[in-house]
Tab-separated table of C-alpha atoms in Angstrom:
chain	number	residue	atom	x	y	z
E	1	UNK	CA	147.533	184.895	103.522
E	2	UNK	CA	147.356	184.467	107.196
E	3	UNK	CA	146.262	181.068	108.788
E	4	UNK	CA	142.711	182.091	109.825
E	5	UNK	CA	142.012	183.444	106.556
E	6	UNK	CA	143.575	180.535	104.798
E	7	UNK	CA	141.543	177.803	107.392
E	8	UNK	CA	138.168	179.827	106.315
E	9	UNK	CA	138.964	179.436	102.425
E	10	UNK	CA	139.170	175.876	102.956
E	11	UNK	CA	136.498	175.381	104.931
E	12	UNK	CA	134.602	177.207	102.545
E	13	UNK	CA	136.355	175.229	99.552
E	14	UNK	CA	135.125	172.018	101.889
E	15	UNK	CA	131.691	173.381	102.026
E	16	UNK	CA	131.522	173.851	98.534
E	17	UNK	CA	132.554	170.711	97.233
E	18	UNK	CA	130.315	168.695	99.929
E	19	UNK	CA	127.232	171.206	98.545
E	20	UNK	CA	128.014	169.973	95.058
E	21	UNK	CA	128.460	166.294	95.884
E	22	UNK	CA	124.833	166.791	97.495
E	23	UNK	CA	123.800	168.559	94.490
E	24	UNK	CA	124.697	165.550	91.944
E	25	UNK	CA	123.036	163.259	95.266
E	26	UNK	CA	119.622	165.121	94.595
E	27	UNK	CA	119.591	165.681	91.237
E	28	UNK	CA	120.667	161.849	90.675
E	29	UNK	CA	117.441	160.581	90.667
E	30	UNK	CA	116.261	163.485	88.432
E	31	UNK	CA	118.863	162.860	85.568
E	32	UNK	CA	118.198	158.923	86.154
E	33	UNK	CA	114.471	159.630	85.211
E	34	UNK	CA	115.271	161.970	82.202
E	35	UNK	CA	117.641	159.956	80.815
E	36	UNK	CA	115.689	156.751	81.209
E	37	UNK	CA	112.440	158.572	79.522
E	38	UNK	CA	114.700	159.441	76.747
E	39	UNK	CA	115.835	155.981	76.242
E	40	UNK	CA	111.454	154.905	76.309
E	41	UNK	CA	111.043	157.264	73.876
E	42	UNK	CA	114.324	156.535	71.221
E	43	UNK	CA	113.288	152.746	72.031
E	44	UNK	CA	109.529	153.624	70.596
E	45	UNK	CA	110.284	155.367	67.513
E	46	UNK	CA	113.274	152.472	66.527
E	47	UNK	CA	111.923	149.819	64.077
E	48	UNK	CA	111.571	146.263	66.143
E	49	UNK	CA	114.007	144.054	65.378
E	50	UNK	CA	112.919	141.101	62.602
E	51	UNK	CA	112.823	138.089	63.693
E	52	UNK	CA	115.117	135.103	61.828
E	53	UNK	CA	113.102	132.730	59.912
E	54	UNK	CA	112.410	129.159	61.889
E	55	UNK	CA	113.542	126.243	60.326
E	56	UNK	CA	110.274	124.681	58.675
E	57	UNK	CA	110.000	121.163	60.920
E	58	UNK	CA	107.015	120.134	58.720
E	59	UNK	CA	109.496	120.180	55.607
E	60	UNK	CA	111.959	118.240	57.616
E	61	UNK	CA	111.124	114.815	56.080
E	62	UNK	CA	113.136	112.324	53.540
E	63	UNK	CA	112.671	111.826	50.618
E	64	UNK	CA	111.285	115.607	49.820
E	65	UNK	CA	108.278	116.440	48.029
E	66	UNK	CA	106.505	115.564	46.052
E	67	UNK	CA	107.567	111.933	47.045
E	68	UNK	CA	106.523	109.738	49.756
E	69	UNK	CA	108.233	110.528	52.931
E	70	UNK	CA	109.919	107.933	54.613
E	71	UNK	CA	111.334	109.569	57.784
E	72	UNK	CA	109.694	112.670	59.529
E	73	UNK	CA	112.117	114.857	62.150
E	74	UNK	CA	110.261	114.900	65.674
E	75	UNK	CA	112.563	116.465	68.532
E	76	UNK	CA	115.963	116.532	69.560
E	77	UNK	CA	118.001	116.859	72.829
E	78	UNK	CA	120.952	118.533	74.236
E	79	UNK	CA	120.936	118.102	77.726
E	80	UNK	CA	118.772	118.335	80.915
E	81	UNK	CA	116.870	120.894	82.163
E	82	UNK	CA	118.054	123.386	84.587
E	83	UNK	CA	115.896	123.579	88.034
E	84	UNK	CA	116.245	127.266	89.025
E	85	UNK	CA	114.115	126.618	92.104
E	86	UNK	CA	116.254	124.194	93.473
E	87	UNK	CA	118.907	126.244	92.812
E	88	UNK	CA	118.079	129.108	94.849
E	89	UNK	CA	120.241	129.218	98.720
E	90	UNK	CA	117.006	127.800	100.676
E	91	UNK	CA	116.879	125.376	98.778
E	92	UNK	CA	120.054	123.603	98.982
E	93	UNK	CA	121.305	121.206	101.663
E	94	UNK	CA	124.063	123.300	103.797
E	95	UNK	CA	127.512	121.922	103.530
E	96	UNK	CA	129.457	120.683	106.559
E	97	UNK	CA	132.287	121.829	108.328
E	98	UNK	CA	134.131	118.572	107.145
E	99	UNK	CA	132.984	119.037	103.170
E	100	UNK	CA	133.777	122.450	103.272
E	101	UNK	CA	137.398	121.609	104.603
E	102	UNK	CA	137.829	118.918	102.071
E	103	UNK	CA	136.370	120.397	98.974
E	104	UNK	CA	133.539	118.150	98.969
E	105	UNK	CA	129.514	118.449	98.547
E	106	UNK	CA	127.111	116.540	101.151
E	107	UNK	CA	125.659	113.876	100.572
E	108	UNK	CA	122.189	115.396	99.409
E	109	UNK	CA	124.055	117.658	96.978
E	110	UNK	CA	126.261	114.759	94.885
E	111	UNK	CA	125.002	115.003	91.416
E	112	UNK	CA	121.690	115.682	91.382
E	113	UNK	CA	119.891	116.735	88.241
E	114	UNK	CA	117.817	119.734	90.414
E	115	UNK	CA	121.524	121.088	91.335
E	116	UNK	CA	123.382	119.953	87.924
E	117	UNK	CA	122.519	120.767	84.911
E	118	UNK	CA	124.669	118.300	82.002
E	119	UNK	CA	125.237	119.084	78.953
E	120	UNK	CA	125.498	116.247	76.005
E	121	UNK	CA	128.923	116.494	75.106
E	122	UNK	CA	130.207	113.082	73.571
E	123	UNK	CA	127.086	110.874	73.402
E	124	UNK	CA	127.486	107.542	71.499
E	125	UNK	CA	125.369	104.276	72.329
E	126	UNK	CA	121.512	104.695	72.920
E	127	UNK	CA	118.875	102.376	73.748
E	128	UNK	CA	115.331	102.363	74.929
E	129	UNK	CA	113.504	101.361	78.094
E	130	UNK	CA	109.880	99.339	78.772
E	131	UNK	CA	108.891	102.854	79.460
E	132	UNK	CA	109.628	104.699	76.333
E	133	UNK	CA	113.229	106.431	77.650
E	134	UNK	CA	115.956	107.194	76.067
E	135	UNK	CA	119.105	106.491	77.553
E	136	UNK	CA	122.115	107.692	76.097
E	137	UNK	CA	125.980	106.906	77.185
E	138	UNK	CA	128.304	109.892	76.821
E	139	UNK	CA	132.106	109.302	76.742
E	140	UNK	CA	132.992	112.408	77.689
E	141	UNK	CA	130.655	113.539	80.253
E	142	UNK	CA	131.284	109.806	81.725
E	143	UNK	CA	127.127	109.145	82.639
E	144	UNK	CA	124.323	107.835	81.554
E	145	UNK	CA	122.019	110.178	80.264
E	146	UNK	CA	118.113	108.887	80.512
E	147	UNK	CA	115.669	111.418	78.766
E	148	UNK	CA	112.027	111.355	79.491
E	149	UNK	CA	111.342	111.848	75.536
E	150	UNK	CA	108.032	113.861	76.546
E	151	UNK	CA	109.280	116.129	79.093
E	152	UNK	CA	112.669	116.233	78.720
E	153	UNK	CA	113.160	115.500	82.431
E	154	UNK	CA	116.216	114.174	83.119
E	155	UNK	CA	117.938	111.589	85.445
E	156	UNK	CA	121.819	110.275	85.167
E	157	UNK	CA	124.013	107.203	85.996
E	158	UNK	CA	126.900	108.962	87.011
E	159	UNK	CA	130.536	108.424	87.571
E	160	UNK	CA	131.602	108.083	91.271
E	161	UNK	CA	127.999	107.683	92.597
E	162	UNK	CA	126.342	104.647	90.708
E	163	UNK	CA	129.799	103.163	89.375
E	164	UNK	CA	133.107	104.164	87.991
E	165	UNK	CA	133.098	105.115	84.301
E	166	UNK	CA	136.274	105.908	82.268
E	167	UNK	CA	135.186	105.710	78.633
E	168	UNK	CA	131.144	104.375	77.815
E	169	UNK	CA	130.583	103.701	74.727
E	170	UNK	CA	127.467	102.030	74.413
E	171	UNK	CA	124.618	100.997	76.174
E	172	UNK	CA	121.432	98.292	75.787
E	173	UNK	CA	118.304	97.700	77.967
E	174	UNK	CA	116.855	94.145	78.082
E	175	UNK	CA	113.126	93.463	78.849
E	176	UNK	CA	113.300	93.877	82.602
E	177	UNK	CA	115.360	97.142	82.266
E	178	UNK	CA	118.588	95.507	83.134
E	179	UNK	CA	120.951	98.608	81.728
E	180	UNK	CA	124.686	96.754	80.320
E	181	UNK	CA	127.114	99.453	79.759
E	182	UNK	CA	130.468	98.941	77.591
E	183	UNK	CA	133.876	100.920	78.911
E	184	UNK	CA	136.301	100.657	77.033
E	185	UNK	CA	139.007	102.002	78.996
E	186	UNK	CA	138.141	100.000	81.749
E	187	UNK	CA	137.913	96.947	79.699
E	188	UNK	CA	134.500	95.847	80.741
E	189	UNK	CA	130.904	95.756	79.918
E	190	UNK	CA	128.929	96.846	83.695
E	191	UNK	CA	125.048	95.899	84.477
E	192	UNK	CA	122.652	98.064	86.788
E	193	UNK	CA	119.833	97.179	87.771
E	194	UNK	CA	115.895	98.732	86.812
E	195	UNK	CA	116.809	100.829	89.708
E	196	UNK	CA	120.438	101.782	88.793
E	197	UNK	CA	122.280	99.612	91.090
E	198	UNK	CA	125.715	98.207	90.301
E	199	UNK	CA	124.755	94.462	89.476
E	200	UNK	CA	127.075	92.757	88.070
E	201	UNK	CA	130.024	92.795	85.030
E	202	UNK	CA	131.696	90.945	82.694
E	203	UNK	CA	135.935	91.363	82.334
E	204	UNK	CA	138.668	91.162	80.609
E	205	UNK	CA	137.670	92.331	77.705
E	206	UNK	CA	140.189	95.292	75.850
E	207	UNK	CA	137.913	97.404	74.115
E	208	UNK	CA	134.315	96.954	74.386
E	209	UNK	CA	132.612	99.452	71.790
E	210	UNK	CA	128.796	98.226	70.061
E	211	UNK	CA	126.359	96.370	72.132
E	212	UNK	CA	123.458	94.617	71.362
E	213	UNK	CA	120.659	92.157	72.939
E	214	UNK	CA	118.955	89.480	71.045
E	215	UNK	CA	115.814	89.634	73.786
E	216	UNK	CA	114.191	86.917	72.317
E	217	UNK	CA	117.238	84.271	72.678
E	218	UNK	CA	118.828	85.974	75.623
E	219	UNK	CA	121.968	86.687	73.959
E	220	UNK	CA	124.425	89.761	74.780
E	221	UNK	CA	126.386	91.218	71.741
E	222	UNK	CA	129.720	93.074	72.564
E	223	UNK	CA	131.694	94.151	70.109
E	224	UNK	CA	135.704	94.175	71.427
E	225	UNK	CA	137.071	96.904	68.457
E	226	UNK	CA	140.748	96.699	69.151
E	227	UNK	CA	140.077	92.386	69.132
E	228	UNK	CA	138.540	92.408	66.176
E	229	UNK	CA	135.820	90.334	67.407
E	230	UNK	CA	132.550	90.180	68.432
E	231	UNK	CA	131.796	88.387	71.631
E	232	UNK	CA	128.467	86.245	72.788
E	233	UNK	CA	127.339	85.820	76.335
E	234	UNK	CA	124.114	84.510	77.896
E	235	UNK	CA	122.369	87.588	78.868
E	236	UNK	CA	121.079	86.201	82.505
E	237	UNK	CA	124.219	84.872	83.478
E	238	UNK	CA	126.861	86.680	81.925
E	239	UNK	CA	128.393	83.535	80.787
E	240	UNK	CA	130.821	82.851	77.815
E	241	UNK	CA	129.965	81.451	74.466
E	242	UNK	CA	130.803	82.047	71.859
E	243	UNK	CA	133.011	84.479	69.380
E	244	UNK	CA	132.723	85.740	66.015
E	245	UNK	CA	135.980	86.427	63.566
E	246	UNK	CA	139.360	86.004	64.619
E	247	UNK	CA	141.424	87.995	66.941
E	248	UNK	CA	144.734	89.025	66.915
E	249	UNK	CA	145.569	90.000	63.718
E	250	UNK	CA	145.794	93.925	63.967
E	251	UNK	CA	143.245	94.684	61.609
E	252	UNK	CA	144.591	93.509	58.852
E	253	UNK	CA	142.050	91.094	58.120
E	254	UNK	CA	139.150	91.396	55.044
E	255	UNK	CA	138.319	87.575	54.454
E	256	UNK	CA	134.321	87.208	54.705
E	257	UNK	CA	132.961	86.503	58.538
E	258	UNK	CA	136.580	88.323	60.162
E	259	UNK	CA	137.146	92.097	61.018
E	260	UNK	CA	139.142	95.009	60.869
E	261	UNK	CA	138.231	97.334	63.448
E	262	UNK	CA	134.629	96.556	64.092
E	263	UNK	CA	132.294	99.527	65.869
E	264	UNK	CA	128.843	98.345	66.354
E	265	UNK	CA	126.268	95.526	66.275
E	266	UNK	CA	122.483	95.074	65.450
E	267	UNK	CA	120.258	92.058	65.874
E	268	UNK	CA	116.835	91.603	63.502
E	269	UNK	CA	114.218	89.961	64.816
E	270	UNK	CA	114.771	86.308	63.952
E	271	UNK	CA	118.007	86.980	65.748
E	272	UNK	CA	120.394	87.430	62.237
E	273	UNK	CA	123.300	90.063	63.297
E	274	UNK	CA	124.944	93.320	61.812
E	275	UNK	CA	128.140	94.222	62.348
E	276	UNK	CA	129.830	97.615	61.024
E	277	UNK	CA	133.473	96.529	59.805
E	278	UNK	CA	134.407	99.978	60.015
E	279	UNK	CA	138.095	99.658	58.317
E	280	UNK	CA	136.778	97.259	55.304
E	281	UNK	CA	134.108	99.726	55.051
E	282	UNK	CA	131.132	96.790	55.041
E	283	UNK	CA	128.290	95.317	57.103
E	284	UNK	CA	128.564	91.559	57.897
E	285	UNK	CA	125.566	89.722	58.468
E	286	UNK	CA	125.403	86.492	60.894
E	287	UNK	CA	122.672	83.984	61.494
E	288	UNK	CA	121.875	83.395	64.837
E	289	UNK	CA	124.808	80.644	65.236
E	290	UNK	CA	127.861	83.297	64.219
E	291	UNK	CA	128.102	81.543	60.798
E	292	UNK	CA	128.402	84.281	58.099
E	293	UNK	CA	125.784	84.484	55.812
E	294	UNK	CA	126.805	87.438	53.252
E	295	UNK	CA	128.246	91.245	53.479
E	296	UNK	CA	128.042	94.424	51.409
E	297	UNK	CA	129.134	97.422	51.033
E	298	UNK	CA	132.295	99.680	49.545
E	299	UNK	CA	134.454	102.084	49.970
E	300	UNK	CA	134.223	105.686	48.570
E	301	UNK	CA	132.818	108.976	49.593
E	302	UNK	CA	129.746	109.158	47.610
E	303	UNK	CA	126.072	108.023	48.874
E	304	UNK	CA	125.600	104.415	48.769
E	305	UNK	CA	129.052	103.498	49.756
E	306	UNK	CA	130.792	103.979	53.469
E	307	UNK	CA	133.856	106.097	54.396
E	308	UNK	CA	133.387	105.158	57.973
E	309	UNK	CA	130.294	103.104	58.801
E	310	UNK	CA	129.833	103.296	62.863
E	311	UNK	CA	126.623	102.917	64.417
E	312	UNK	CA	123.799	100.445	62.781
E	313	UNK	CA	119.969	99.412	63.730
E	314	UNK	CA	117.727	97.821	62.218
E	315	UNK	CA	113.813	99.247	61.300
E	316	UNK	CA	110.386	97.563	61.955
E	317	UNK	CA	110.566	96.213	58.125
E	318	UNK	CA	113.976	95.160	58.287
E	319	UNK	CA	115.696	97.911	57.107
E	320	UNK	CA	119.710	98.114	57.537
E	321	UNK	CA	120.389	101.471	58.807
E	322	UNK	CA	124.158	102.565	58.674
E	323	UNK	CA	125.755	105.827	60.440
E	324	UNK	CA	128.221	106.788	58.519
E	325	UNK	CA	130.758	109.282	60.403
E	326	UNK	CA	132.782	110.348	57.660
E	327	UNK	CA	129.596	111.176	54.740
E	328	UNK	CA	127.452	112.871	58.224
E	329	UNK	CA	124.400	110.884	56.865
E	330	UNK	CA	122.486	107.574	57.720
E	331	UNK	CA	121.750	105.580	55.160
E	332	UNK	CA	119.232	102.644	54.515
E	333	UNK	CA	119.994	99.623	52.899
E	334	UNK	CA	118.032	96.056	51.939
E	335	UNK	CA	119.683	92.396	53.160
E	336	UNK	CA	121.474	92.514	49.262
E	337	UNK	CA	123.150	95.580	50.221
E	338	UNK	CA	120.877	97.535	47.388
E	339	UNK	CA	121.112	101.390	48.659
E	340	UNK	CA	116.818	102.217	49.752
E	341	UNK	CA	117.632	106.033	50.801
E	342	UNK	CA	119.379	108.288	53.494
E	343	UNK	CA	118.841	110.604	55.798
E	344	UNK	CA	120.686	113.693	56.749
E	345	UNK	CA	123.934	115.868	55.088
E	346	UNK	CA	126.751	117.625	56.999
E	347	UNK	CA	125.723	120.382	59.068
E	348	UNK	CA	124.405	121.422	62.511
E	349	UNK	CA	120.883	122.926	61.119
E	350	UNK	CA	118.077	120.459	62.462
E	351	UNK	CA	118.235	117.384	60.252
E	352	UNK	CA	121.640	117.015	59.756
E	353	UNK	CA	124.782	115.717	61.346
E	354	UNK	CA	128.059	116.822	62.293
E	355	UNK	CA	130.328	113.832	64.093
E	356	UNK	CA	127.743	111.024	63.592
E	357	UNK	CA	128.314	108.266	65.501
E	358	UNK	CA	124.881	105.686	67.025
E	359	UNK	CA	121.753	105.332	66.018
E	360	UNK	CA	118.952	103.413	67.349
E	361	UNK	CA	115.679	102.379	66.290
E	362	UNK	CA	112.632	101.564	68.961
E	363	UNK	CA	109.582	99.647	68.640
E	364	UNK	CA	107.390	102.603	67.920
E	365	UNK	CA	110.150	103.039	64.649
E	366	UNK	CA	111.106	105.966	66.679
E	367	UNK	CA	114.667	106.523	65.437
E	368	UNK	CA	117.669	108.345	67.229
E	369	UNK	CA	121.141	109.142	66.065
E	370	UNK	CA	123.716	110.900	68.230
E	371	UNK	CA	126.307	113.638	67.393
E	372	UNK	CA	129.472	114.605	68.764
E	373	UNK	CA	131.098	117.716	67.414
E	374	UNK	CA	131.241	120.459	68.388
E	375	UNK	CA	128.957	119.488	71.255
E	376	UNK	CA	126.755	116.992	71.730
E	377	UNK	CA	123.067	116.328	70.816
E	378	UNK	CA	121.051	113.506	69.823
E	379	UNK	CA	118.330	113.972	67.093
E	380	UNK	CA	115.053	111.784	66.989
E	381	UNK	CA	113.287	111.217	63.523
E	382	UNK	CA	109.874	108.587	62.885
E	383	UNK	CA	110.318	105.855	60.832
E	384	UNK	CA	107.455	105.590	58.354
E	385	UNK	CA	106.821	101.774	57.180
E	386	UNK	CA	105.969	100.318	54.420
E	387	UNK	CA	102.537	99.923	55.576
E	388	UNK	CA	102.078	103.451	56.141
E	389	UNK	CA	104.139	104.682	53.056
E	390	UNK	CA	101.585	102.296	50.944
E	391	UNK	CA	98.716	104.068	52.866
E	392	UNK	CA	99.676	107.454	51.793
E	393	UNK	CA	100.611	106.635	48.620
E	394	UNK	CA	96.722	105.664	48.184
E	395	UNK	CA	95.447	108.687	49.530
E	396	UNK	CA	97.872	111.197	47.615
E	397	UNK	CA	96.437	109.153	44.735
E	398	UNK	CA	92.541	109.700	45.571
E	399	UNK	CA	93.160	113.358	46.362
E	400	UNK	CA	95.085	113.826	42.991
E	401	UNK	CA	91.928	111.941	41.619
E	402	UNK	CA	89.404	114.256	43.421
E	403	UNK	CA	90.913	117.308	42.173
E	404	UNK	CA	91.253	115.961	38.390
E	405	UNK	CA	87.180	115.080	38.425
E	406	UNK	CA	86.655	118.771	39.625
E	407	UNK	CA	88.494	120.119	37.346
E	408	UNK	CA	87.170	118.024	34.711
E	409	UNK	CA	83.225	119.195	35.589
E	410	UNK	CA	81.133	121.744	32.985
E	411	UNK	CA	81.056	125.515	34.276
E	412	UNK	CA	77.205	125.470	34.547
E	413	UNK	CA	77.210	122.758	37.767
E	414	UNK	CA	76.103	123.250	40.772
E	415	UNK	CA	79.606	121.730	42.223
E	416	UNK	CA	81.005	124.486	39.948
E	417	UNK	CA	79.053	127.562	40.932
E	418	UNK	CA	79.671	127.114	44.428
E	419	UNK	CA	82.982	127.191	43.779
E	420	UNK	CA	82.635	130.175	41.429
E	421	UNK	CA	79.843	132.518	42.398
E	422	UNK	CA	80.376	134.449	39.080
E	423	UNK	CA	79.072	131.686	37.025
E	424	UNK	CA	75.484	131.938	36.256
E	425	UNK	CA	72.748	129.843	37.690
C-alpha cells in the first residue's frame, strides 16, 4: 500500500473510532434513561421488603405477666450524637501552619462533641447529677461521658484536655456537683469541679475501683481492689480516716468484715455500706463506723447466688441490687440476703446484658447498668416501689372485680344489652 493511501486509511480508521466514541457520548444519556426506567419499573412490580418485628418495650418489664412488675425498661445509650452541621468544611476552625506541621488540631477543634462523635466502648462507674445527668466513666475510651437522659446530648471529660486519664473506673457526684473520678492505673481518685475543672486529688492509692458518697455525713468511699480494702475520707477535704478490712494479704482472706478482691461500694440512706467481695462471692454490710454488721451470699452459677458480683446500689426501699458479671443479670436482694428477684439474662437484645459490670440507682429509682462486650452501652430501667407495686396490685384487683360483676349480670339488663345489641329489650 503506498504511504498516502495508507495515511488516508488511518485517518479514516481515526475518524471512525472518534465518530463512535461520540456516538456512545450521545447516546449515553439515552441508555442512562432506559436503563434507569427499567430499574423504576422492576423496582414497582418487586414485593417491598418486610419489615423485622420491633422488640415489644411495653413487655420489657420484670417479673412478666400476669404478675406485678417491678422494673419497667425506659431507654438506653450508646454514645453521642453526631453533629453533621458542624461537620461540614465551613464550619470548622482552619488549622494552622504550625498544627498542620505537627499533626495537631487547633485549639477550637480539640475534642469537641460537634466534631467527635464517641462511642461507649468500656463504660463502668455511673452516677447522677442535681440536674438529672448521667455521667458515665469509660476505661477504654479514657472520658467521662455525661448524657442529657432526655436528649441524648452529649458533653465529655476528656483525656489530655480536662485531666490525664489512664484507666477510670468509677465515678460519684456529691450535692454541689463536685465529680471524684477513680484511676486505677494512675493510682488516684481526681475531683473536677461543677464546671469540669481539675480540683483537686487524693494519692497513693494502688487500685482505686468502686466509689461511693455518703452525702449526708460527707464521707467518700473508695474501694482500693488490689488492697483489699476500702478506704474513708472526708469528702470536703479529702482527708484520711479511716479503713475497712485488712490489707496485704493477697486475697486470700474470707474472715467476716476483710476482703478478697473487692469491686464496688454502696451507701443506704442511714449511711450502712455495701461492699461486693467479688472473690468470696458475698456482699458485706458496714454501719456507718466500718464495724461489720453481717454478709450474705454464695457461690454457684444459678440465680440467687454470685459467680462474680461487681457493681451494687441500693433502691428507694432499700433494696440490695447486685451486678453480677459472670450470670449477665442484676439481682435484688433484702438486708438477710433472702433473693427478692432479678433483672436481665445473657444477651445483647434490649433487656439483657452481655459484660455487666455498674449499676446505679437515682432518686427518681431511675436505674442504670452498664455493659462492656462487645461494645459498650448502658441500659436504663424504672424502679417500681413498694408503694406503687401495692397501688397496682389494688387496681388489677378492682378491674378483675369489675369484670367478674359484669359477667355475673342477667342477659335481660340494660348494662347487658348495651353490650349485646342482640339481646332483646
Amino acid at each position: 500500500m503506498c504511504k498516502l493511501c495508507a495515511k488516508t486509511t488511518s485517518v479514516r480508521m481515526a475518524a471512525i473510532v472518534l465518530l463512535f466514541a461520540w456516538g456512545l457520548t450521545l447516546a449515553s444519556p439515552v441508555a442512562l434513561h432506559a436503563a434507569d426506567k427499567k430499574k423504576k419499573q422492576a423496582a414497582a412490580t418487586q414485593k417491598p421488603a418486610e419489615k423485622k418485628p420491633q422488640q415489644d418495650l411495653s413487655k420489657l418489664v420484670w417479673p412478666e405477666a400476669p404478675n406485678i412488675p417491678r422494673v419497667r425498661y425506659t431507654s438506653y445509650f450508646a454514645g453521642m450524637k453526631f453533629d453533621k452541621e458542624a461537620d461540614t468544611p465551613g464550619k470548622k476552625v482552619k488549622q494552622t501552619w504550625m498544627d498542620r506541621l505537627a499533626g495537631t488540631q487547633s485549639q477550637d477543634e480539640k475534642f469537641t462533641v460537634k466534631n467527635f462523635p464517641f462511642q461507649l466502648l468500656g463504660p463502668y462507674g455511673m452516677a447522677v447529677d442535681s440536674k438529672g445527668r448521667l455521667y458515665v466513666a469509660d476505661q477504654k475510651v479514657g472520658a467521662i461521658f455525661i448524657f442529657n437522659t432526655e436528649t441524648k446530648e452529649t458533653e465529655l471529660i476528656g483525656n489530655g484536655i480536662q485531666a490525664h486519664f489512664a484507666m477510670i473506673n468509677s465515678v460519684v457526684v456529691d450535692d454541689d456537683d463536685r465529680i471524684f473520678v477513680s484511676d486505677g492505673k494512675l493510682g488516684k481518685v481526681m475531683v473536677f469541679d461543677a464546671k469540669h475543672q481539675a480540683q483537686d486529688q487524693i494519692k497513693g492509692l494502688v487500685d482505686p475501683v468502686g466509689l461511693a458518697i455518703d452525702k449526708e455525713n460527707r464521707l467518700l468511699y473508695v474501694v482500693d481492689t488490689q488492697q483489699d480494702q476500702v478506704l474513708v475520707y472526708d469528702a470536703d477535704s479529702l482527708k484520711p480516716l479511716r479503713k475497712i478490712g485488712t490489707g496485704g494479704k493477697k486475697h486470700t482472706l474470707s474472715t467476716p468484715g476483710d476482703f478478697a478482691l473487692p469491686t464496688d461500694v454502696a451507701v443506704d440512706k442511714d449511711g450502712n455500706i455495701y461492699v461486693t467481695d467479688t472473690l468470696n462471692w458475698r456482699v458485706e454490710i458496714f454501719d456507718a463506723d466500718g464495724k461489720f454488721i453481717s454478709q450474705f451470699g454464695k457461690h454457684c452459677d444459678a440465680i440467687g447466688c454470685f459467680e462474680r458480683p461487681k457493681g451494687i446500689a441500693l433502691d428507694s426501699d432499700g433494696h440490695i441490687w447486685v451486678v453480677d458479671n459472670g450470670l449477665s443479670l442484676v439481682q435484688a436482694y433484702d438486708r438477710d440476703g433472702q433473693l427478692l428477684g432479678y433483672v436481665g439474662g445473657p444477651g445483647r437484645l434490649l433487656g439483657q446484658f452481655n459484660d455487666p459490670v455498674g449499676i446505679f440507682i437515682d432518686q427518681n429509682n431511675r436505674m442504670f447498668v452498664s455493659e462492656q462486650y462487645p461494645w459498650g452501652r448502658v441500659q436504663q430501667f424504672r424502679y417500681i416501689t413498694d408503694a406503687e407495686a401495692e397501688q397496682l396490685k389494688k387496681e388489677k384487683a378492682a378491674s378483675h372485680q369489675t369484670k367478674q360483676a359484669e359477667a355475673a349480670k342477667p342477659a335481660g339488663t340494660p348494662q347487658a344489652a348495651a353490650v349485646n345489641p342482640e339481646v332483646k329489650k
